[in-house]
CSV table of C-alpha atoms in Angstrom, one decimal:
chain,number,residue,atom,x,y,z
I,1,MET,CA,-59.1,63.4,-13.5
I,2,LYS,CA,-55.7,63.5,-14.5
I,3,LYS,CA,-54.9,64.6,-11.8
I,4,GLY,CA,-55.9,62.0,-9.9
I,5,VAL,CA,-54.2,59.7,-12.5
I,6,SER,CA,-51.0,61.6,-11.4
I,7,GLU,CA,-51.3,61.1,-7.8
I,8,ILE,CA,-52.1,56.9,-8.6
I,9,VAL,CA,-48.5,57.3,-10.5
I,10,GLY,CA,-46.9,59.7,-8.2
I,11,TYR,CA,-48.2,57.0,-5.2
I,12,ILE,CA,-46.8,54.1,-7.4
I,13,TYR,CA,-43.3,55.9,-8.1
I,14,VAL,CA,-42.8,56.4,-4.7
I,15,PHE,CA,-44.2,53.0,-3.5
I,16,GLY,CA,-41.3,51.3,-5.9
I,17,ILE,CA,-38.0,53.7,-4.4
I,18,ILE,CA,-39.7,52.5,-0.6
I,19,MET,CA,-39.8,48.8,-2.2
I,20,ALA,CA,-36.2,49.1,-3.7
I,21,VAL,CA,-34.5,50.6,-1.0
I,22,THR,CA,-36.2,47.8,1.1
I,23,ALA,CA,-34.7,45.3,-0.7
I,24,ILE,CA,-31.5,46.8,-0.3
I,25,VAL,CA,-31.6,47.1,3.0
I,26,TYR,CA,-32.9,44.0,3.9
I,27,LEU,CA,-29.6,42.5,1.6
I,28,GLN,CA,-27.3,44.7,3.4
I,29,VAL,CA,-28.7,43.0,6.6
I,30,ASN,CA,-28.7,39.5,5.3
I,31,ASN,CA,-25.6,40.2,4.3
I,32,PHE,CA,-24.5,41.2,7.6
I,33,ILE,CA,-26.2,38.6,9.3
I,34,ASP,CA,-24.4,35.9,7.8
I,35,GLN,CA,-21.0,37.8,7.8
I,36,THR,CA,-21.1,38.1,11.8
I,37,GLN,CA,-22.3,34.4,12.1
I,38,LYS,CA,-19.3,33.5,10.0
I,39,ASN,CA,-16.9,35.1,12.0
I,40,VAL,CA,-18.4,34.5,15.2
I,41,LEU,CA,-18.5,30.7,14.2
I,42,GLN,CA,-15.0,31.1,12.7
I,43,GLN,CA,-13.6,32.8,16.5
I,44,GLY,CA,-15.3,30.0,18.2
I,45,ILE,CA,-13.9,27.1,16.5
I,46,GLU,CA,-10.1,29.1,17.0
I,47,GLN,CA,-10.4,29.5,20.6
I,48,SER,CA,-11.4,25.4,20.4
I,49,PHE,CA,-8.3,25.1,18.6
I,50,LYS,CA,-6.7,26.5,21.2
I,51,ARG,CA,-7.9,24.6,24.0
I,52,ILE,CA,-7.1,21.5,21.6
I,53,GLN,CA,-3.8,22.4,21.4
I,54,TYR,CA,-3.5,23.4,25.2
I,55,THR,CA,-4.9,19.5,26.0
I,56,ILE,CA,-2.8,17.4,23.1
I,57,TYR,CA,0.6,18.9,24.8
I,58,ASP,CA,-0.4,17.9,28.5
I,59,VAL,CA,-1.2,14.6,27.5
I,60,ALA,CA,1.4,14.1,24.9
I,61,PHE,CA,4.2,16.0,27.0
I,62,GLY,CA,2.2,16.2,30.3
I,63,ASN,CA,1.3,14.4,32.9
I,64,SER,CA,-2.1,13.2,32.0
I,65,TYR,CA,-2.4,9.8,30.1
I,66,SER,CA,-5.8,11.3,28.2
I,67,LYS,CA,-7.9,13.9,27.9
I,68,SER,CA,-11.5,14.5,26.9
I,69,ILE,CA,-12.4,18.0,25.2
I,70,ASP,CA,-16.0,19.5,23.6
I,71,VAL,CA,-15.6,21.1,19.9
I,72,GLU,CA,-18.9,22.6,18.3
I,73,VAL,CA,-17.8,22.6,14.5
I,74,GLY,CA,-21.1,23.5,13.2
I,75,GLU,CA,-21.8,22.7,9.5
I,76,GLY,CA,-17.8,22.1,8.9
I,77,SER,CA,-15.6,18.9,9.3
I,78,ILE,CA,-12.6,17.9,11.5
I,79,SER,CA,-10.3,15.0,10.6
I,80,VAL,CA,-6.5,14.4,11.0
I,81,LYS,CA,-4.5,15.3,7.8
I,82,ASN,CA,-1.6,13.2,6.4
I,83,THR,CA,-0.2,16.8,3.9
I,84,GLY,CA,3.4,16.3,3.9
I,85,VAL,CA,7.1,15.8,6.0
I,86,ILE,CA,8.5,17.6,8.5
I,87,ARG,CA,12.6,16.9,7.2
I,88,LEU,CA,15.4,17.3,9.7
I,89,PHE,CA,18.6,18.2,8.6
I,90,PHE,CA,22.2,18.6,9.5
I,91,ASN,CA,24.5,19.2,6.8
I,92,TYR,CA,28.2,19.6,6.3
I,93,SER,CA,30.5,21.0,3.8
I,94,LEU,CA,32.4,18.1,1.4
I,95,ASP,CA,35.9,18.8,3.4
I,96,SER,CA,33.8,18.2,6.7
I,97,GLU,CA,31.8,14.8,6.2
I,98,PRO,CA,31.1,12.7,9.8
I,99,SER,CA,32.0,8.8,10.5
I,100,GLN,CA,28.0,8.4,10.7
I,101,CYS,CA,25.0,10.0,11.6
I,102,PRO,CA,23.1,10.6,15.1
I,103,TYR,CA,20.7,7.7,15.7
I,104,PRO,CA,17.9,7.5,14.2
I,105,PHE,CA,19.0,10.1,11.7
I,106,THR,CA,20.1,9.0,8.3
I,107,SER,CA,23.1,9.3,5.9
I,108,LYS,CA,21.2,11.4,2.8
I,109,SER,CA,21.8,14.1,0.3
I,110,ILE,CA,19.3,17.3,0.0
I,111,ASN,CA,18.6,20.2,-2.2
I,112,MET,CA,18.7,23.0,-0.4
I,113,THR,CA,16.6,25.0,-3.0
I,114,ASN,CA,13.3,22.6,-2.3
I,115,GLY,CA,14.0,20.3,0.3
I,116,ASN,CA,14.1,16.6,-1.8
I,117,ILE,CA,15.9,13.9,-1.3
I,118,GLU,CA,18.8,13.5,-4.1
I,119,PRO,CA,21.1,10.8,-5.4
I,120,SER,CA,24.5,12.7,-4.3
I,121,PRO,CA,25.8,16.0,-3.7
I,122,ASP,CA,26.9,18.4,-5.8
I,123,GLY,CA,28.2,20.7,-3.6
I,124,ILE,CA,27.0,23.9,-4.9
I,125,TYR,CA,22.2,23.2,-4.9
I,126,THR,CA,22.8,20.3,-2.6
I,127,ASN,CA,24.6,19.3,0.3
I,128,GLY,CA,25.5,16.3,2.0
I,129,GLY,CA,24.0,15.3,5.8
I,130,CYS,CA,22.5,13.8,8.2
I,131,ILE,CA,18.3,13.7,7.8
I,132,TYR,CA,15.1,12.5,10.1
I,133,ASN,CA,11.8,12.7,9.2
I,134,ILE,CA,8.1,13.3,10.9
I,135,SER,CA,4.9,12.6,9.1
I,136,LEU,CA,3.4,16.0,8.9
I,137,ASN,CA,-0.2,15.5,10.5
I,138,SER,CA,-2.2,18.4,10.9
I,139,LEU,CA,-5.9,18.2,12.8
I,140,VAL,CA,-7.9,20.6,9.8
I,141,TYR,CA,-11.6,22.1,10.7
I,142,GLU,CA,-13.0,23.0,7.0
I,143,HIS,CA,-15.7,25.0,6.6
I,144,ARG,CA,-16.6,26.3,3.1
I,145,ASP,CA,-13.1,28.6,2.2
I,146,GLN,CA,-12.7,28.7,5.6
I,147,LYS,CA,-9.8,26.2,7.9
I,148,VAL,CA,-8.2,25.8,11.2
I,149,ALA,CA,-5.5,23.3,12.1
I,150,PHE,CA,-3.5,22.4,14.7
I,151,GLU,CA,0.2,21.8,12.9
I,152,ALA,CA,3.5,20.9,14.2
I,153,GLY,CA,2.5,22.1,17.7
I,154,GLY,CA,0.8,25.4,16.2
I,155,VAL,CA,-2.6,26.7,15.9
I,156,PHE,CA,-3.2,28.5,12.3
I,157,SER,CA,-6.5,29.9,10.3
I,158,LYS,CA,-6.8,30.3,6.3
I,159,ILE,CA,-9.8,32.0,5.2
I,160,GLY,CA,-9.4,32.0,1.4
I,161,ARG,CA,-6.1,33.0,0.9
I,162,HIS,CA,-4.6,34.4,3.7
I,163,SER,CA,-3.2,32.4,6.7
I,164,THR,CA,-2.9,33.6,10.4
I,165,LEU,CA,-1.0,31.8,13.1
I,166,LEU,CA,-3.3,31.8,15.9
I,167,SER,CA,-0.7,30.4,18.6
I,168,ASP,CA,2.9,29.8,18.3
I,169,PRO,CA,4.4,25.9,17.6
I,170,LYS,CA,6.8,24.7,20.5
I,171,ILE,CA,9.8,25.0,18.7
I,172,MET,CA,12.0,27.2,20.0
I,173,ASN,CA,15.7,27.9,20.9
I,174,VAL,CA,16.5,27.9,25.0
I,175,THR,CA,19.5,29.4,26.2
I,176,LEU,CA,20.2,27.0,29.7
I,177,ALA,CA,22.9,28.2,32.2
I,178,GLN,CA,26.6,28.8,31.7
I,179,ASP,CA,25.0,30.5,28.4
I,180,ARG,CA,24.0,26.9,26.7
I,181,LYS,CA,21.7,27.2,23.6
I,182,VAL,CA,19.3,24.6,23.3
I,183,ALA,CA,17.0,23.7,20.2
I,184,ILE,CA,13.7,22.4,21.2
I,185,LEU,CA,11.6,20.8,19.0
I,186,THR,CA,8.7,19.1,20.9
I,187,ILE,CA,6.1,17.7,18.1
I,188,PRO,CA,2.8,15.7,18.4
I,189,GLU,CA,2.1,13.2,15.9
I,190,MET,CA,-1.5,11.9,15.6
I,191,SER,CA,-3.0,8.8,14.0
I,192,PRO,CA,-4.2,9.9,10.6
I,193,GLU,CA,-7.7,7.7,10.8
I,194,TYR,CA,-9.4,10.3,12.6
I,195,SER,CA,-12.5,11.9,10.8
I,196,GLN,CA,-15.9,13.8,11.7
I,197,ALA,CA,-18.4,16.3,10.5
I,198,GLY,CA,-21.2,18.5,12.3
I,199,GLY,CA,-22.2,18.9,15.6
I,200,ARG,CA,-20.6,19.0,18.8
I,201,LEU,CA,-17.8,17.0,19.3
I,202,LYS,CA,-15.9,15.3,22.2
I,203,ILE,CA,-12.7,14.6,21.1
I,204,THR,CA,-10.5,12.0,23.2
I,205,VAL,CA,-7.5,12.5,23.2
I,206,LYS,CA,-4.9,9.4,24.1
I,207,ARG,CA,-1.1,9.5,24.0
I,208,GLU,CA,0.6,5.9,22.5
I,209,ALA,CA,4.4,6.2,22.4
I,210,SER,CA,7.3,8.6,22.3
I,211,ASN,CA,10.6,9.2,20.8
I,212,VAL,CA,13.0,11.9,22.6
I,213,ILE,CA,16.3,12.4,20.7
I,214,PHE,CA,19.1,14.5,22.1
I,215,VAL,CA,22.1,15.7,19.8
I,216,ASP,CA,24.6,16.8,21.8
I,217,GLU,CA,27.9,19.3,21.3
I,218,SER,CA,30.7,16.1,20.2
I,219,ALA,CA,28.0,15.0,17.3
I,220,SER,CA,26.6,18.2,16.2
I,221,GLY,CA,29.7,19.8,16.1
I,222,SER,CA,31.0,18.1,12.9
I,223,PHE,CA,28.2,19.9,11.0
I,224,LYS,CA,27.9,23.3,9.1
I,225,GLU,CA,23.8,24.3,10.2
I,226,PHE,CA,20.4,22.1,11.4
I,227,HIS,CA,18.0,22.9,8.7
I,228,ILE,CA,14.0,22.2,9.1
I,229,PHE,CA,12.0,22.1,5.8
I,230,ILE,CA,8.2,21.8,5.7
I,231,THR,CA,6.5,20.2,2.8
I,232,GLY,CA,3.1,20.4,2.0
I,233,THR,CA,1.9,22.8,4.5
I,234,GLU,CA,-1.1,25.1,3.5
I,235,PHE,CA,0.4,28.4,6.0
I,236,GLN,CA,3.6,28.9,4.6
I,237,ASP,CA,3.2,33.1,5.2
I,238,SER,CA,2.6,32.2,8.9
I,239,TRP,CA,5.7,29.9,9.3
I,240,CYS,CA,8.0,31.9,7.3
I,241,ASP,CA,6.5,35.2,9.9
I,242,TYR,CA,7.0,32.5,13.0
I,243,PHE,CA,10.7,31.8,12.3
I,244,LYS,CA,11.7,34.9,11.0
I,245,SER,CA,10.0,36.6,14.3
I,246,GLN,CA,11.9,37.5,17.4
I,247,LYS,CA,9.7,35.7,19.3
I,248,ILE,CA,12.8,32.8,20.5
I,249,ASN,CA,16.0,33.1,22.0
I,250,THR,CA,18.6,32.5,18.7
I,251,THR,CA,16.2,32.4,16.5
I,252,PHE,CA,15.6,30.3,13.0
I,253,ASN,CA,16.7,32.6,9.8
I,254,GLY,CA,14.1,32.4,7.4
I,255,LYS,CA,16.3,34.0,5.4
I,256,PRO,CA,18.2,33.3,2.2
I,257,TRP,CA,20.4,30.4,3.0
I,258,ASP,CA,24.5,31.0,1.6
I,259,GLY,CA,22.2,33.5,-1.6
I,260,ILE,CA,20.7,30.2,-2.8
I,261,VAL,CA,17.9,29.7,-0.8
I,262,PRO,CA,15.5,32.7,-2.2
I,263,ASP,CA,13.1,33.3,0.9
I,264,CYS,CA,12.1,31.2,3.7
I,265,LYS,CA,9.5,30.0,1.2
I,266,SER,CA,10.0,28.3,-1.7
I,267,GLY,CA,6.5,26.9,-3.6
I,268,ASN,CA,4.9,24.8,-1.1
I,269,VAL,CA,8.3,24.6,1.2
I,270,VAL,CA,9.1,26.4,4.0
I,271,HIS,CA,13.1,26.0,4.8
I,272,ALA,CA,14.6,27.6,8.3
I,273,TYR,CA,17.7,27.1,9.8
I,274,LEU,CA,20.5,27.5,12.6
I,275,LYS,CA,24.1,27.4,12.7
I,276,THR,CA,25.8,24.8,15.0
I,277,SER,CA,28.7,27.0,15.7
I,278,GLU,CA,26.0,28.9,17.8
I,279,VAL,CA,23.2,26.4,19.0
I,280,LYS,CA,25.1,23.6,19.7
I,281,GLU,CA,22.4,20.9,21.5
I,282,TYR,CA,19.1,19.7,20.2
I,283,LEU,CA,16.5,17.6,21.6
I,284,ILE,CA,14.0,16.5,19.2
I,285,ALA,CA,10.7,15.1,21.2
I,286,LYS,CA,8.3,13.1,19.2
I,287,LYS,CA,5.0,12.1,20.7
I,288,LYS,CA,2.1,9.8,19.2
I,289,ILE,CA,-1.3,10.5,20.3
I,290,LYS,CA,-4.7,8.8,19.1
I,291,LEU,CA,-8.3,11.0,18.5
I,292,SER,CA,-11.1,9.3,18.8
I,293,THR,CA,-14.7,10.5,19.9
I,294,TYR,CA,-17.4,9.2,21.7
């Protein structure tokens, strides 16, 4: 009798171990499947945003007036968000103030540590100069802690706190014939009223308006530097990595400026600059586009 009971207890014990192991394996497999599905969806969205980038640039700066693209967003949402400002700034020292700013720049003073506009220069942290603002409208996909965005011409992804640059923005320096160095900024500006959630979308991109600014050597020569402040972006680290990289000729400096700015990133502000003694011509092309879904 005791032997029979012992066998039953043993069977129950073994059965319990098998069930526990099965449950652990089941959970691990489920977690693996969930993570795989999450990664596949993320990769699909990232590839879709690269195609969106190409489509937007083809419409904004190419020969196409309008184009459509299919995007699968699953359970996520996609919308245009006005997250901040791209602030372009030519600064001058107190002893070399130009008589006027190149159109459409206006005369302002900026705190070089955070990009904020101040009443007047102080000769230390705040410099006087000429400023031009462009709205930072970003097309953003969101699902839980995952984000993918088309922002100021670049494609970025973010999971939790970690951000990655997927495709470079079109902010660069080029060297032309006779060693002419030109800073070129091509920035699509999107209408902020676009928002869609879930499923498969056909997004239509349509060109609306354009504004091209050219600052030549006769105007830029009276300034000390050309600064870019990007405020409100969630992808500060990736922007700084881009500005610090050697992907572009005569790279933008994403390092401390004159010992005042602590780094390329300060709070939610990204700061990079060029010396006008090195780059004398500036082409800023801003094209406004509208997104719609039918």
